[in-house]
């Protein structure tokens, strides 16, 4: 019985990770349907995303077997609000984190800073960067690229959905990537 436990426990843990990932993909597919049918309507209200996003970063770090993979820095004072749908904004951060973690073995840097009348969320990895040809099509659906491990992950919906979500919240996403220098995504919320 003890020898069986040695094999069963890791298999169950792997299955749990697979089920969570499949749920994540299913949610993205449902969001794609909503977005393409014009039903992706954010509930805009004043939110203070700093605390929520710090908690998300901690949860991601706790779920990483390698330890701390995401570094968090917040330069927004307490009481700094933006007009957003917190649940949708959380999905954007999670999509950007999932992508960044796939393309680098180094810690991903996440920061939140005041930007004009709003905030800028920066998610930056030190991965291989984006080739210019790929960068032109980055926010199109079903675009995938080989990750750090050489495999393709996901179905290419994360950035497409993130861009649609932020645009509907009167914000925007910019990316300034150089091949060999990593990729920083800046998300501006007003």
Short mmCIF file of C-alpha atoms in Angstrom, two decimals:
data_model
loop_
_atom_site.label_atom_id
_atom_site.label_comp_id
_atom_site.label_asym_id
_atom_site.label_seq_id
_atom_site.Cartn_x
_atom_site.Cartn_y
_atom_site.Cartn_z
CA UNK A 1 0.00 0.00 0.00
CA UNK A 2 2.77 2.52 0.80
CA UNK A 3 4.44 1.90 -2.53
CA UNK A 4 1.11 2.60 -4.30
CA UNK A 5 0.73 5.91 -2.46
CA UNK A 6 4.14 7.01 -3.78
CA UNK A 7 2.80 6.72 -7.32
CA UNK A 8 -0.81 7.76 -6.79
CA UNK A 9 -0.22 11.08 -4.99
CA UNK A 10 1.96 12.62 -7.74
CA UNK A 11 -0.46 11.35 -10.40
CA UNK A 12 -3.39 12.97 -8.59
CA UNK A 13 -1.46 16.23 -8.29
CA UNK A 14 -0.72 16.15 -12.03
CA UNK A 15 -4.38 15.44 -12.77
CA UNK A 16 -5.42 18.38 -10.60
CA UNK A 17 -3.13 20.72 -12.56
CA UNK A 18 -4.52 19.36 -15.86
CA UNK A 19 -8.13 19.82 -14.72
CA UNK A 20 -7.43 23.41 -13.62
CA UNK A 21 -5.79 24.17 -16.96
CA UNK A 22 -8.69 22.67 -18.91
CA UNK A 23 -11.10 24.78 -16.85
CA UNK A 24 -9.00 27.84 -17.67
CA UNK A 25 -9.18 27.04 -21.41
CA UNK A 26 -12.94 26.36 -21.18
CA UNK A 27 -13.47 29.74 -19.48
CA UNK A 28 -11.46 31.45 -22.22
CA UNK A 29 -13.54 29.75 -24.90
CA UNK A 30 -16.75 30.86 -23.16
CA UNK A 31 -15.36 34.40 -22.93
CA UNK A 32 -14.46 34.28 -26.64
CA UNK A 33 -18.06 33.38 -27.47
CA UNK A 34 -19.36 36.22 -25.28
CA UNK A 35 -16.92 38.70 -26.81
CA UNK A 36 -17.68 37.70 -30.41
CA UNK A 37 -21.42 37.98 -29.75
CA UNK A 38 -21.07 41.39 -28.09
CA UNK A 39 -22.16 40.05 -24.71
CA UNK A 40 -18.89 40.84 -22.95
CA UNK A 41 -20.11 43.86 -21.04
CA UNK A 42 -18.03 44.97 -18.08
CA UNK A 43 -19.69 46.29 -14.94
CA UNK A 44 -17.63 49.43 -14.50
CA UNK A 45 -17.29 50.73 -10.97
CA UNK A 46 -14.57 52.38 -8.88
CA UNK A 47 -12.11 49.67 -7.82
CA UNK A 48 -8.81 49.64 -5.98
CA UNK A 49 -7.02 46.78 -7.75
CA UNK A 50 -3.71 46.88 -5.85
CA UNK A 51 -4.68 44.62 -2.94
CA UNK A 52 -6.53 42.11 -5.14
CA UNK A 53 -3.66 41.84 -7.60
CA UNK A 54 -1.10 41.45 -4.82
CA UNK A 55 -3.17 38.51 -3.53
CA UNK A 56 -3.30 37.00 -7.03
CA UNK A 57 0.49 37.22 -7.32
CA UNK A 58 0.85 35.47 -3.95
CA UNK A 59 -1.51 32.68 -5.06
CA UNK A 60 0.43 32.20 -8.30
CA UNK A 61 3.69 32.01 -6.35
CA UNK A 62 2.19 29.49 -3.92
CA UNK A 63 1.10 27.30 -6.83
CA UNK A 64 4.55 27.29 -8.47
CA UNK A 65 6.60 24.23 -7.43
CA UNK A 66 9.80 26.19 -8.16
CA UNK A 67 8.93 28.81 -5.52
CA UNK A 68 8.60 32.54 -6.13
CA UNK A 69 8.18 33.13 -9.86
CA UNK A 70 6.44 36.52 -9.74
CA UNK A 71 7.78 39.68 -8.09
CA UNK A 72 5.19 42.31 -7.08
CA UNK A 73 5.75 46.04 -6.64
CA UNK A 74 3.01 48.58 -6.04
CA UNK A 75 3.69 52.30 -6.37
CA UNK A 76 0.04 53.34 -5.99
CA UNK A 77 -0.91 54.91 -2.68
CA UNK A 78 -3.75 53.36 -0.70
CA UNK A 79 -7.09 54.69 -1.91
CA UNK A 80 -6.04 54.88 -5.57
CA UNK A 81 -9.09 53.89 -7.67
CA UNK A 82 -9.84 53.30 -11.34
CA UNK A 83 -13.11 52.68 -13.14
CA UNK A 84 -13.07 48.99 -14.05
CA UNK A 85 -14.73 45.61 -13.74
CA UNK A 86 -12.53 43.96 -11.09
CA UNK A 87 -13.32 40.38 -12.18
CA UNK A 88 -12.46 41.10 -15.82
CA UNK A 89 -9.35 43.07 -14.88
CA UNK A 90 -8.25 40.09 -12.76
CA UNK A 91 -8.60 37.83 -15.83
CA UNK A 92 -6.33 40.15 -17.78
CA UNK A 93 -3.60 39.96 -15.13
CA UNK A 94 -3.94 36.18 -14.93
CA UNK A 95 -3.68 35.80 -18.74
CA UNK A 96 -0.59 38.02 -18.88
CA UNK A 97 1.01 36.14 -15.98
CA UNK A 98 0.30 32.73 -17.55
CA UNK A 99 1.95 33.85 -20.79
CA UNK A 100 4.95 35.45 -19.10
CA UNK A 101 5.60 32.39 -16.93
CA UNK A 102 5.58 30.16 -20.03
CA UNK A 103 8.26 32.15 -21.80
CA UNK A 104 10.84 32.65 -19.07
CA UNK A 105 12.50 30.74 -16.28
CA UNK A 106 13.41 33.96 -14.48
CA UNK A 107 10.94 35.70 -12.13
CA UNK A 108 8.25 37.75 -13.86
CA UNK A 109 8.04 41.35 -12.64
CA UNK A 110 4.59 42.82 -12.02
CA UNK A 111 4.13 46.42 -10.95
CA UNK A 112 1.27 48.85 -10.56
CA UNK A 113 1.94 52.58 -10.83
CA UNK A 114 -0.16 55.74 -11.11
CA UNK A 115 -0.42 56.90 -14.74
CA UNK A 116 -2.09 60.23 -15.38
CA UNK A 117 -5.68 59.93 -14.17
CA UNK A 118 -5.46 56.13 -13.98
CA UNK A 119 -3.02 53.29 -13.38
CA UNK A 120 -0.55 51.25 -15.37
CA UNK A 121 -0.13 47.55 -14.69
CA UNK A 122 3.21 46.31 -16.05
CA UNK A 123 3.83 42.58 -16.55
CA UNK A 124 7.38 41.99 -17.72
CA UNK A 125 9.31 38.81 -18.46
CA UNK A 126 12.92 38.23 -19.46
CA UNK A 127 12.08 35.62 -22.09
CA UNK A 128 13.10 35.48 -25.74
CA UNK A 129 11.05 38.52 -26.77
CA UNK A 130 8.69 38.75 -29.72
CA UNK A 131 9.72 38.68 -33.37
CA UNK A 132 8.37 41.77 -35.19
CA UNK A 133 6.16 39.65 -37.47
CA UNK A 134 4.47 38.04 -34.47
CA UNK A 135 4.08 41.35 -32.65
CA UNK A 136 1.92 42.69 -35.52
CA UNK A 137 -0.67 39.93 -34.93
CA UNK A 138 -0.34 39.59 -31.17
CA UNK A 139 -3.94 40.42 -30.26
CA UNK A 140 -5.55 38.16 -32.86
CA UNK A 141 -7.38 35.01 -31.71
CA UNK A 142 -5.76 31.57 -31.90
CA UNK A 143 -2.22 32.91 -32.19
CA UNK A 144 0.23 30.57 -30.44
CA UNK A 145 3.99 30.38 -30.24
CA UNK A 146 6.39 27.83 -28.78
CA UNK A 147 7.04 28.40 -25.08
CA UNK A 148 10.34 28.13 -23.19
CA UNK A 149 9.97 24.33 -23.07
CA UNK A 150 9.58 24.17 -26.86
CA UNK A 151 5.92 23.14 -26.68
CA UNK A 152 2.80 25.02 -27.65
CA UNK A 153 0.51 25.81 -24.73
CA UNK A 154 -3.07 27.02 -24.75
CA UNK A 155 -5.19 27.86 -27.73
CA UNK A 156 -4.11 31.45 -28.35
CA UNK A 157 -7.01 33.30 -26.76
CA UNK A 158 -5.47 34.97 -23.72
CA UNK A 159 -4.08 38.14 -25.32
CA UNK A 160 -7.05 38.49 -27.65
CA UNK A 161 -9.45 38.36 -24.71
CA UNK A 162 -7.27 40.58 -22.51
CA UNK A 163 -7.19 43.26 -25.19
CA UNK A 164 -10.96 43.10 -25.70
CA UNK A 165 -11.63 43.27 -21.97
CA UNK A 166 -9.38 46.29 -21.38
CA UNK A 167 -10.66 48.12 -24.48
CA UNK A 168 -14.23 47.71 -23.21
CA UNK A 169 -13.10 49.27 -19.92
CA UNK A 170 -11.85 52.38 -21.74
CA UNK A 171 -8.22 51.31 -21.32
CA UNK A 172 -5.57 49.88 -23.60
CA UNK A 173 -2.65 47.45 -23.71
CA UNK A 174 0.73 48.19 -25.21
CA UNK A 175 3.70 45.90 -25.72
CA UNK A 176 7.33 46.88 -26.33
CA UNK A 177 9.29 43.74 -26.96
CA UNK A 178 12.75 43.22 -28.37
CA UNK A 179 14.03 39.85 -29.51
CA UNK A 180 16.31 38.44 -26.81
CA UNK A 181 15.31 41.12 -24.28
CA UNK A 182 11.96 39.91 -22.89
CA UNK A 183 8.47 41.31 -23.23
CA UNK A 184 6.82 44.02 -21.13
CA UNK A 185 3.04 44.40 -21.40
CA UNK A 186 1.59 47.64 -20.09
CA UNK A 187 -2.12 47.73 -19.25
CA UNK A 188 -3.58 51.21 -18.80
CA UNK A 189 -6.80 51.64 -16.85
CA UNK A 190 -8.45 55.03 -16.45
#
